Amino acid sequence: MTIRTILVDDEKLAIQGLQLRLAKHEDVEIIDTCQNGREAIRAIKTLRPDLVFLDIQMPGFDGFSVVQGVMEIDPPLFVFVTAYQEHAIRAFEANAVNYLMKPVDEDKLADTIERVRNRLAEKKSTEEAEKLMNVLSEVAPGAAEEFSQGEDDAASRYEKLINIKDRGQIFRVEVGTIEHIEAAGDYMCIYTGDNSLILRETMKDLERRLDPRKFQRVHRSTIVNLDQVRQVKPHTNGECFLVLDSGAEVKVSRSYRDVVARFVH
């Protein structure tokens, strides 16, 4: 699959540098370059790219204005490229795939392109499923109903209650009340806002029991219930903190920054 890409930056040297780095990725095709926000909005609406690398600080329309200006169409994926760390939280709010600091590091760029590939594959799968549902609804409504039921069955395979033996007692914990989970070796610390319990189980095994649409890893040793997140606070080096309903703060490491974009809109 070719990733049709537009580069937007008011500095010609920045565009040239990004072109050189992207040339190593054979599936990335640069279809246009723009040096201001107005040009970018016109190009995105006309060419309908898959991906846009977008500078934030530009005269006139800045990068965030460009995103707002194309919301009337099916927007592309955005990667913000900037010299200013303080814009990171707004990049997450704009549902960016990633946020790259200038000068762009090649390893981080490679990681970003891999994320783009995954996001585009997920989008294509969703679109294909919707097309299938539309066809089934017209020619075989019964089959469409069974297809929908199958999705419900897939969701039902995840735990609703977890039994936890702690301090000689067995606690039945509703999964929806869990705020976050922290690993400590082969033990998991389960936090429910007003209580904490210890479960003897590995993080990998516990992850299999939880619905990934709600429970996401945000650190190598931390899982968060996304329904319990109430605020996102920027931190240094591209990291951030999630503020939960109880007031607890959980750090999102740089490796899991894309998780924030899934629920911050």
PDB file of C-alpha atoms in Angstrom:
ATOM      1  CA  MET A   1       0.000   0.000   0.000  1.00  0.00           C
ATOM      2  CA  THR A   2       1.338   3.425  -0.963  1.00  0.00           C
ATOM      3  CA  ILE A   3       1.037   6.166   1.663  1.00  0.00           C
ATOM      4  CA  ARG A   4       0.175   9.329  -0.277  1.00  0.00           C
ATOM      5  CA  THR A   5       1.788  12.136   1.703  1.00  0.00           C
ATOM      6  CA  ILE A   6       1.833  15.947   1.824  1.00  0.00           C
ATOM      7  CA  LEU A   7       4.561  17.932   3.612  1.00  0.00           C
ATOM      8  CA  VAL A   8       3.665  21.321   5.117  1.00  0.00           C
ATOM      9  CA  ASP A   9       6.307  23.691   6.504  1.00  0.00           C
ATOM     10  CA  ASP A  10       7.113  27.358   5.907  1.00  0.00           C
ATOM     11  CA  GLU A  11      10.843  26.527   5.862  1.00  0.00           C
ATOM     12  CA  LYS A  12      12.117  25.055   2.580  1.00  0.00           C
ATOM     13  CA  LEU A  13      15.103  23.433   4.283  1.00  0.00           C
ATOM     14  CA  ALA A  14      12.801  21.633   6.733  1.00  0.00           C
ATOM     15  CA  ILE A  15      10.765  20.220   3.842  1.00  0.00           C
ATOM     16  CA  GLN A  16      13.905  19.134   2.002  1.00  0.00           C
ATOM     17  CA  GLY A  17      15.283  17.441   5.110  1.00  0.00           C
ATOM     18  CA  LEU A  18      12.036  15.536   5.673  1.00  0.00           C
ATOM     19  CA  GLN A  19      11.945  14.517   1.999  1.00  0.00           C
ATOM     20  CA  LEU A  20      15.429  13.012   2.316  1.00  0.00           C
ATOM     21  CA  ARG A  21      14.519  11.065   5.445  1.00  0.00           C
ATOM     22  CA  LEU A  22      11.227   9.813   3.998  1.00  0.00           C
ATOM     23  CA  ALA A  23      12.959   8.630   0.818  1.00  0.00           C
ATOM     24  CA  LYS A  24      14.150   5.598   2.806  1.00  0.00           C
ATOM     25  CA  HIS A  25      10.546   4.451   3.213  1.00  0.00           C
ATOM     26  CA  GLU A  26       9.580   3.018  -0.176  1.00  0.00           C
ATOM     27  CA  ASP A  27       5.831   2.983   0.522  1.00  0.00           C
ATOM     28  CA  VAL A  28       5.739   6.751   1.230  1.00  0.00           C
ATOM     29  CA  GLU A  29       4.902   8.832  -1.858  1.00  0.00           C
ATOM     30  CA  ILE A  30       5.175  12.621  -1.467  1.00  0.00           C
ATOM     31  CA  ILE A  31       2.442  14.041  -3.685  1.00  0.00           C
ATOM     32  CA  ASP A  32       2.764  17.727  -2.737  1.00  0.00           C
ATOM     33  CA  THR A  33       4.588  20.209  -0.503  1.00  0.00           C
ATOM     34  CA  CYS A  34       3.102  23.401   0.958  1.00  0.00           C
ATOM     35  CA  GLN A  35       4.651  26.385   2.723  1.00  0.00           C
ATOM     36  CA  ASN A  36       1.612  27.837   4.468  1.00  0.00           C
ATOM     37  CA  GLY A  37      -1.709  26.801   5.948  1.00  0.00           C
ATOM     38  CA  ARG A  38      -3.919  28.087   3.144  1.00  0.00           C
ATOM     39  CA  GLU A  39      -1.985  26.096   0.548  1.00  0.00           C
ATOM     40  CA  ALA A  40      -2.164  23.051   2.790  1.00  0.00           C
ATOM     41  CA  ILE A  41      -5.954  23.189   3.197  1.00  0.00           C
ATOM     42  CA  ARG A  42      -6.443  23.501  -0.575  1.00  0.00           C
ATOM     43  CA  ALA A  43      -4.021  20.657  -1.295  1.00  0.00           C
ATOM     44  CA  ILE A  44      -5.554  18.329   1.303  1.00  0.00           C
ATOM     45  CA  LYS A  45      -9.093  18.924   0.036  1.00  0.00           C
ATOM     46  CA  THR A  46      -8.030  18.469  -3.592  1.00  0.00           C
ATOM     47  CA  LEU A  47      -5.557  15.580  -3.370  1.00  0.00           C
ATOM     48  CA  ARG A  48      -7.044  13.696  -0.379  1.00  0.00           C
ATOM     49  CA  PRO A  49      -3.721  12.347   0.959  1.00  0.00           C
ATOM     50  CA  ASP A  50      -3.383   9.513   3.448  1.00  0.00           C
ATOM     51  CA  LEU A  51      -0.878  11.386   5.597  1.00  0.00           C
ATOM     52  CA  VAL A  52       0.206  14.975   6.260  1.00  0.00           C
ATOM     53  CA  PHE A  53       3.407  16.039   8.017  1.00  0.00           C
ATOM     54  CA  LEU A  54       2.407  19.402   9.427  1.00  0.00           C
ATOM     55  CA  ASP A  55       4.485  22.183  10.962  1.00  0.00           C
ATOM     56  CA  ILE A  56       2.690  23.982  13.799  1.00  0.00           C
ATOM     57  CA  GLN A  57       4.284  27.433  13.795  1.00  0.00           C
ATOM     58  CA  MET A  58       3.455  29.036  10.428  1.00  0.00           C
ATOM     59  CA  PRO A  59       2.414  32.590   9.543  1.00  0.00           C
ATOM     60  CA  GLY A  60      -1.336  33.042   9.113  1.00  0.00           C
ATOM     61  CA  PHE A  61      -2.965  29.623   9.456  1.00  0.00           C
ATOM     62  CA  ASP A  62      -0.997  27.527  11.918  1.00  0.00           C
ATOM     63  CA  GLY A  63      -0.975  23.712  11.924  1.00  0.00           C
ATOM     64  CA  PHE A  64      -3.982  23.376  14.226  1.00  0.00           C
ATOM     65  CA  SER A  65      -5.994  25.735  11.987  1.00  0.00           C
ATOM     66  CA  VAL A  66      -5.181  23.471   9.035  1.00  0.00           C
ATOM     67  CA  VAL A  67      -6.601  20.466  10.899  1.00  0.00           C
ATOM     68  CA  GLN A  68      -9.784  22.401  11.707  1.00  0.00           C
ATOM     69  CA  GLY A  69     -10.013  23.578   8.090  1.00  0.00           C
ATOM     70  CA  VAL A  70     -10.276  20.046   6.656  1.00  0.00           C
ATOM     71  CA  MET A  71     -12.670  18.496   9.169  1.00  0.00           C
ATOM     72  CA  GLU A  72     -15.536  18.726   6.670  1.00  0.00           C
ATOM     73  CA  ILE A  73     -13.918  15.962   4.599  1.00  0.00           C
ATOM     74  CA  ASP A  74     -12.640  12.565   5.691  1.00  0.00           C
ATOM     75  CA  PRO A  75      -9.372  13.936   7.089  1.00  0.00           C
ATOM     76  CA  PRO A  76      -5.963  12.331   6.584  1.00  0.00           C
ATOM     77  CA  LEU A  77      -3.660  11.213   9.368  1.00  0.00           C
ATOM     78  CA  PHE A  78      -1.542  14.028  10.787  1.00  0.00           C
ATOM     79  CA  VAL A  79       1.984  14.020  12.177  1.00  0.00           C
ATOM     80  CA  PHE A  80       3.012  17.321  13.755  1.00  0.00           C
ATOM     81  CA  VAL A  81       6.623  18.423  13.282  1.00  0.00           C
ATOM     82  CA  THR A  82       7.789  21.369  15.354  1.00  0.00           C
ATOM     83  CA  ALA A  83      10.589  22.856  17.410  1.00  0.00           C
ATOM     84  CA  TYR A  84       8.269  23.654  20.323  1.00  0.00           C
ATOM     85  CA  GLN A  85       7.662  20.996  22.984  1.00  0.00           C
ATOM     86  CA  GLU A  86       4.793  22.926  24.610  1.00  0.00           C
ATOM     87  CA  HIS A  87       2.473  22.120  21.697  1.00  0.00           C
ATOM     88  CA  ALA A  88       2.514  18.381  22.467  1.00  0.00           C
ATOM     89  CA  ILE A  89      -0.780  18.276  24.361  1.00  0.00           C
ATOM     90  CA  ARG A  90      -2.665  20.105  21.585  1.00  0.00           C
ATOM     91  CA  ALA A  91      -1.189  17.634  19.099  1.00  0.00           C
ATOM     92  CA  PHE A  92      -2.748  14.790  21.093  1.00  0.00           C
ATOM     93  CA  GLU A  93      -6.046  16.678  21.240  1.00  0.00           C
ATOM     94  CA  ALA A  94      -5.959  16.954  17.438  1.00  0.00           C
ATOM     95  CA  ASN A  95      -5.692  13.138  17.333  1.00  0.00           C
ATOM     96  CA  ALA A  96      -2.259  13.245  15.731  1.00  0.00           C
ATOM     97  CA  VAL A  97      -0.482   9.977  14.992  1.00  0.00           C
ATOM     98  CA  ASN A  98       2.674  11.391  16.530  1.00  0.00           C
ATOM     99  CA  TYR A  99       4.537  14.552  17.467  1.00  0.00           C
ATOM    100  CA  LEU A 100       8.102  14.917  16.172  1.00  0.00           C
ATOM    101  CA  MET A 101      10.637  17.464  17.345  1.00  0.00           C
ATOM    102  CA  LYS A 102      12.958  19.237  14.912  1.00  0.00           C
ATOM    103  CA  PRO A 103      15.465  18.150  13.778  1.00  0.00           C
ATOM    104  CA  VAL A 104      13.590  14.908  13.086  1.00  0.00           C
ATOM    105  CA  ASP A 105      15.264  11.799  14.426  1.00  0.00           C
ATOM    106  CA  GLU A 106      15.324   8.980  11.847  1.00  0.00           C
ATOM    107  CA  ASP A 107      14.469   6.231  14.356  1.00  0.00           C
ATOM    108  CA  LYS A 108      11.485   8.192  15.643  1.00  0.00           C
ATOM    109  CA  LEU A 109      10.414   8.874  12.071  1.00  0.00           C
ATOM    110  CA  ALA A 110      10.576   5.144  11.293  1.00  0.00           C
ATOM    111  CA  ASP A 111       8.453   4.411  14.370  1.00  0.00           C
ATOM    112  CA  THR A 112       5.949   7.049  13.226  1.00  0.00           C
ATOM    113  CA  ILE A 113       5.671   5.576   9.728  1.00  0.00           C
ATOM    114  CA  GLU A 114       5.025   2.155  11.251  1.00  0.00           C
ATOM    115  CA  ARG A 115       2.207   3.661  13.348  1.00  0.00           C
ATOM    116  CA  VAL A 116       0.772   5.239  10.201  1.00  0.00           C
ATOM    117  CA  ARG A 117       0.831   1.876   8.420  1.00  0.00           C
ATOM    118  CA  ASN A 118      -1.067   0.300  11.319  1.00  0.00           C
ATOM    119  CA  ARG A 119      -3.621   3.101  11.520  1.00  0.00           C
ATOM    120  CA  LEU A 120      -4.281   2.971   7.769  1.00  0.00           C
ATOM    121  CA  ALA A 121      -4.664  -0.815   7.895  1.00  0.00           C
ATOM    122  CA  GLU A 122      -7.173  -0.490  10.758  1.00  0.00           C
ATOM    123  CA  LYS A 123      -9.081   2.196   8.853  1.00  0.00           C
ATOM    124  CA  LYS A 124      -9.243   0.031   5.723  1.00  0.00           C
ATOM    125  CA  SER A 125     -10.498  -2.938   7.749  1.00  0.00           C
ATOM    126  CA  THR A 126     -13.244  -0.801   9.295  1.00  0.00           C
ATOM    127  CA  GLU A 127     -14.299   0.561   5.909  1.00  0.00           C
ATOM    128  CA  GLU A 128     -14.408  -2.945   4.414  1.00  0.00           C
ATOM    129  CA  ALA A 129     -16.545  -4.170   7.334  1.00  0.00           C
ATOM    130  CA  GLU A 130     -18.970  -1.270   6.848  1.00  0.00           C
ATOM    131  CA  LYS A 131     -19.240  -2.019   3.108  1.00  0.00           C
ATOM    132  CA  LEU A 132     -19.933  -5.664   3.884  1.00  0.00           C
ATOM    133  CA  MET A 133     -22.630  -4.712   6.387  1.00  0.00           C
ATOM    134  CA  ASN A 134     -24.311  -2.411   3.835  1.00  0.00           C
ATOM    135  CA  VAL A 135     -24.353  -5.146   1.188  1.00  0.00           C
ATOM    136  CA  LEU A 136     -25.633  -7.753   3.649  1.00  0.00           C
ATOM    137  CA  SER A 137     -28.369  -5.402   4.823  1.00  0.00           C
ATOM    138  CA  GLU A 138     -29.663  -5.149   1.242  1.00  0.00           C
ATOM    139  CA  VAL A 139     -29.323  -8.719  -0.001  1.00  0.00           C
ATOM    140  CA  ALA A 140     -29.386 -10.794   3.199  1.00  0.00           C
ATOM    141  CA  PRO A 141     -30.696  -8.891   6.216  1.00  0.00           C
ATOM    142  CA  GLY A 142     -30.625 -12.042   8.352  1.00  0.00           C
ATOM    143  CA  ALA A 143     -26.920 -12.496   7.714  1.00  0.00           C
ATOM    144  CA  ALA A 144     -26.285  -8.858   8.583  1.00  0.00           C
ATOM    145  CA  GLU A 145     -27.979  -9.389  11.933  1.00  0.00           C
ATOM    146  CA  GLU A 146     -25.807 -12.455  12.606  1.00  0.00           C
ATOM    147  CA  PHE A 147     -22.695 -10.485  11.673  1.00  0.00           C
ATOM    148  CA  SER A 148     -23.619  -7.756  14.151  1.00  0.00           C
ATOM    149  CA  GLN A 149     -24.321 -10.360  16.820  1.00  0.00           C
ATOM    150  CA  GLY A 150     -20.878 -11.831  16.227  1.00  0.00           C
ATOM    151  CA  GLU A 151     -19.291  -8.479  17.126  1.00  0.00           C
ATOM    152  CA  ASP A 152     -21.295  -8.433  20.373  1.00  0.00           C
ATOM    153  CA  ASP A 153     -20.112 -11.970  21.147  1.00  0.00           C
ATOM    154  CA  ALA A 154     -16.498 -10.890  20.644  1.00  0.00           C
ATOM    155  CA  ALA A 155     -16.934  -8.136  23.237  1.00  0.00           C
ATOM    156  CA  SER A 156     -18.600 -10.520  25.688  1.00  0.00           C
ATOM    157  CA  ARG A 157     -15.531 -12.770  25.913  1.00  0.00           C
ATOM    158  CA  TYR A 158     -13.791 -10.238  28.153  1.00  0.00           C
ATOM    159  CA  GLU A 159     -14.175 -10.292  31.928  1.00  0.00           C
ATOM    160  CA  LYS A 160     -16.935  -8.308  33.643  1.00  0.00           C
ATOM    161  CA  LEU A 161     -15.934  -9.419  37.153  1.00  0.00           C
ATOM    162  CA  ILE A 162     -12.536 -10.420  38.494  1.00  0.00           C
ATOM    163  CA  ASN A 163     -12.150 -12.517  41.651  1.00  0.00           C
ATOM    164  CA  ILE A 164      -9.165 -11.357  43.686  1.00  0.00           C
ATOM    165  CA  LYS A 165      -7.862 -13.239  46.728  1.00  0.00           C
ATOM    166  CA  ASP A 166      -6.188 -10.687  48.960  1.00  0.00           C
ATOM    167  CA  ARG A 167      -5.365 -10.782  52.680  1.00  0.00           C
ATOM    168  CA  GLY A 168      -7.235 -14.055  53.114  1.00  0.00           C
ATOM    169  CA  GLN A 169     -10.438 -12.753  51.538  1.00  0.00           C
ATOM    170  CA  ILE A 170     -11.966 -13.058  48.072  1.00  0.00           C
ATOM    171  CA  PHE A 171     -13.091  -9.794  46.508  1.00  0.00           C
ATOM    172  CA  ARG A 172     -15.372  -9.669  43.460  1.00  0.00           C
ATOM    173  CA  VAL A 173     -14.317  -6.563  41.555  1.00  0.00           C
ATOM    174  CA  GLU A 174     -16.382  -5.109  38.714  1.00  0.00           C
ATOM    175  CA  VAL A 175     -13.961  -4.502  35.863  1.00  0.00           C
ATOM    176  CA  GLY A 176     -15.549  -1.158  35.036  1.00  0.00           C
ATOM    177  CA  THR A 177     -14.609   0.205  38.482  1.00  0.00           C
ATOM    178  CA  ILE A 178     -10.901  -0.452  37.962  1.00  0.00           C
ATOM    179  CA  GLU A 179      -9.015   2.812  37.381  1.00  0.00           C
ATOM    180  CA  HIS A 180      -5.571   1.470  36.681  1.00  0.00           C
ATOM    181  CA  ILE A 181      -3.312  -1.527  37.212  1.00  0.00           C
ATOM    182  CA  GLU A 182       0.371  -1.537  38.074  1.00  0.00           C
ATOM    183  CA  ALA A 183       2.728  -4.475  37.733  1.00  0.00           C
ATOM    184  CA  ALA A 184       5.119  -5.569  40.465  1.00  0.00           C
ATOM    185  CA  GLY A 185       6.837  -8.729  39.250  1.00  0.00           C
ATOM    186  CA  ASP A 186       4.250 -11.522  39.084  1.00  0.00           C
ATOM    187  CA  TYR A 187       1.783  -9.444  41.094  1.00  0.00           C
ATOM    188  CA  MET A 188      -0.707  -6.853  39.892  1.00  0.00           C
ATOM    189  CA  CYS A 189      -1.845  -3.915  42.028  1.00  0.00           C
ATOM    190  CA  ILE A 190      -5.502  -3.264  41.128  1.00  0.00           C
ATOM    191  CA  TYR A 191      -6.684   0.286  41.911  1.00  0.00           C
ATOM    192  CA  THR A 192     -10.413   1.060  42.033  1.00  0.00           C
ATOM    193  CA  GLY A 193     -10.253   4.661  43.222  1.00  0.00           C
ATOM    194  CA  ASP A 194     -11.122   4.002  46.873  1.00  0.00           C
ATOM    195  CA  ASN A 195      -9.325   0.686  47.256  1.00  0.00           C
ATOM    196  CA  SER A 196      -6.274  -1.270  46.117  1.00  0.00           C
ATOM    197  CA  LEU A 197      -5.927  -5.045  45.889  1.00  0.00           C
ATOM    198  CA  ILE A 198      -3.105  -7.438  45.028  1.00  0.00           C
ATOM    199  CA  LEU A 199      -3.640 -10.084  42.337  1.00  0.00           C
ATOM    200  CA  ARG A 200      -1.074 -12.813  41.645  1.00  0.00           C
ATOM    201  CA  GLU A 201      -1.013 -12.813  37.855  1.00  0.00           C
ATOM    202  CA  THR A 202       1.261 -11.561  35.081  1.00  0.00           C
ATOM    203  CA  MET A 203       0.371  -8.420  33.157  1.00  0.00           C
ATOM    204  CA  LYS A 204       0.280 -10.340  29.870  1.00  0.00           C
ATOM    205  CA  ASP A 205      -2.302 -12.803  31.225  1.00  0.00           C
ATOM    206  CA  LEU A 206      -4.408 -10.038  32.774  1.00  0.00           C
ATOM    207  CA  GLU A 207      -4.385  -8.042  29.521  1.00  0.00           C
ATOM    208  CA  ARG A 208      -5.955 -11.007  27.710  1.00  0.00           C
ATOM    209  CA  ARG A 209      -8.909 -10.881  30.115  1.00  0.00           C
ATOM    210  CA  LEU A 210      -9.611  -7.146  29.651  1.00  0.00           C
ATOM    211  CA  ASP A 211     -11.389  -5.420  26.769  1.00  0.00           C
ATOM    212  CA  PRO A 212      -8.641  -3.595  24.803  1.00  0.00           C
ATOM    213  CA  ARG A 213     -11.148  -0.944  23.734  1.00  0.00           C
ATOM    214  CA  LYS A 214     -11.221   0.250  27.353  1.00  0.00           C
ATOM    215  CA  PHE A 215      -8.004  -0.982  28.968  1.00  0.00           C
ATOM    216  CA  GLN A 216      -4.763   0.149  27.396  1.00  0.00           C
ATOM    217  CA  ARG A 217      -1.095  -0.130  28.366  1.00  0.00           C
ATOM    218  CA  VAL A 218       0.356   3.370  28.847  1.00  0.00           C
ATOM    219  CA  HIS A 219       3.664   2.230  30.344  1.00  0.00           C
ATOM    220  CA  ARG A 220       5.483  -1.083  30.352  1.00  0.00           C
ATOM    221  CA  SER A 221       4.153  -1.697  33.878  1.00  0.00           C
ATOM    222  CA  THR A 222       0.818   0.200  33.825  1.00  0.00           C
ATOM    223  CA  ILE A 223      -2.639  -0.407  32.330  1.00  0.00           C
ATOM    224  CA  VAL A 224      -5.311   2.320  32.457  1.00  0.00           C
ATOM    225  CA  ASN A 225      -9.099   2.203  32.118  1.00  0.00           C
ATOM    226  CA  LEU A 226      -9.642   4.903  29.472  1.00  0.00           C
ATOM    227  CA  ASP A 227     -13.191   5.511  30.725  1.00  0.00           C
ATOM    228  CA  GLN A 228     -11.677   6.734  34.015  1.00  0.00           C
ATOM    229  CA  VAL A 229      -9.426   9.378  32.425  1.00  0.00           C
ATOM    230  CA  ARG A 230     -10.512  12.967  33.059  1.00  0.00           C
ATOM    231  CA  GLN A 231      -7.498  15.076  32.089  1.00  0.00           C
ATOM    232  CA  VAL A 232      -4.239  14.922  30.168  1.00  0.00           C
ATOM    233  CA  LYS A 233      -1.261  16.928  31.459  1.00  0.00           C
ATOM    234  CA  PRO A 234       1.904  17.461  29.378  1.00  0.00           C
ATOM    235  CA  HIS A 235       5.257  16.503  30.810  1.00  0.00           C
ATOM    236  CA  THR A 236       8.862  16.683  29.632  1.00  0.00           C
ATOM    237  CA  ASN A 237      10.429  14.717  26.763  1.00  0.00           C
ATOM    238  CA  GLY A 238       7.125  14.018  25.021  1.00  0.00           C
ATOM    239  CA  GLU A 239       5.629  12.199  28.006  1.00  0.00           C
ATOM    240  CA  CYS A 240       2.378  13.176  29.709  1.00  0.00           C
ATOM    241  CA  PHE A 241       0.240  12.335  32.730  1.00  0.00           C
ATOM    242  CA  LEU A 242      -3.321  11.022  32.748  1.00  0.00           C
ATOM    243  CA  VAL A 243      -5.430  12.347  35.623  1.00  0.00           C
ATOM    244  CA  LEU A 244      -8.008   9.751  36.716  1.00  0.00           C
ATOM    245  CA  ASP A 245     -11.396  10.132  38.413  1.00  0.00           C
ATOM    246  CA  SER A 246      -9.867   9.587  41.865  1.00  0.00           C
ATOM    247  CA  GLY A 247      -7.282  12.318  41.257  1.00  0.00           C
ATOM    248  CA  ALA A 248      -4.464   9.804  40.786  1.00  0.00           C
ATOM    249  CA  GLU A 249      -1.945  10.654  38.052  1.00  0.00           C
ATOM    250  CA  VAL A 250      -0.437   8.012  35.760  1.00  0.00           C
ATOM    251  CA  LYS A 251       2.512   8.692  33.479  1.00  0.00           C
ATOM    252  CA  VAL A 252       2.242   7.824  29.780  1.00  0.00           C
ATOM    253  CA  SER A 253       5.689   6.892  28.491  1.00  0.00           C
ATOM    254  CA  ARG A 254       6.817   8.009  25.041  1.00  0.00           C
ATOM    255  CA  SER A 255       6.449   4.481  23.667  1.00  0.00           C
ATOM    256  CA  TYR A 256       2.698   4.571  24.309  1.00  0.00           C
ATOM    257  CA  ARG A 257       1.854   8.161  23.315  1.00  0.00           C
ATOM    258  CA  ASP A 258      -0.434   6.966  20.525  1.00  0.00           C
ATOM    259  CA  VAL A 259      -2.802   5.600  23.183  1.00  0.00           C
ATOM    260  CA  VAL A 260      -3.672   9.153  24.224  1.00  0.00           C
ATOM    261  CA  ALA A 261      -4.780   9.994  20.690  1.00  0.00           C
ATOM    262  CA  ARG A 262      -7.363   7.190  20.765  1.00  0.00           C
ATOM    263  CA  PHE A 263      -9.573   8.912  23.300  1.00  0.00           C
ATOM    264  CA  VAL A 264      -8.616  12.601  23.283  1.00  0.00           C
ATOM    265  CA  HIS A 265     -10.568  14.370  20.517  1.00  0.00           C
TER     266      HIS A 265
END
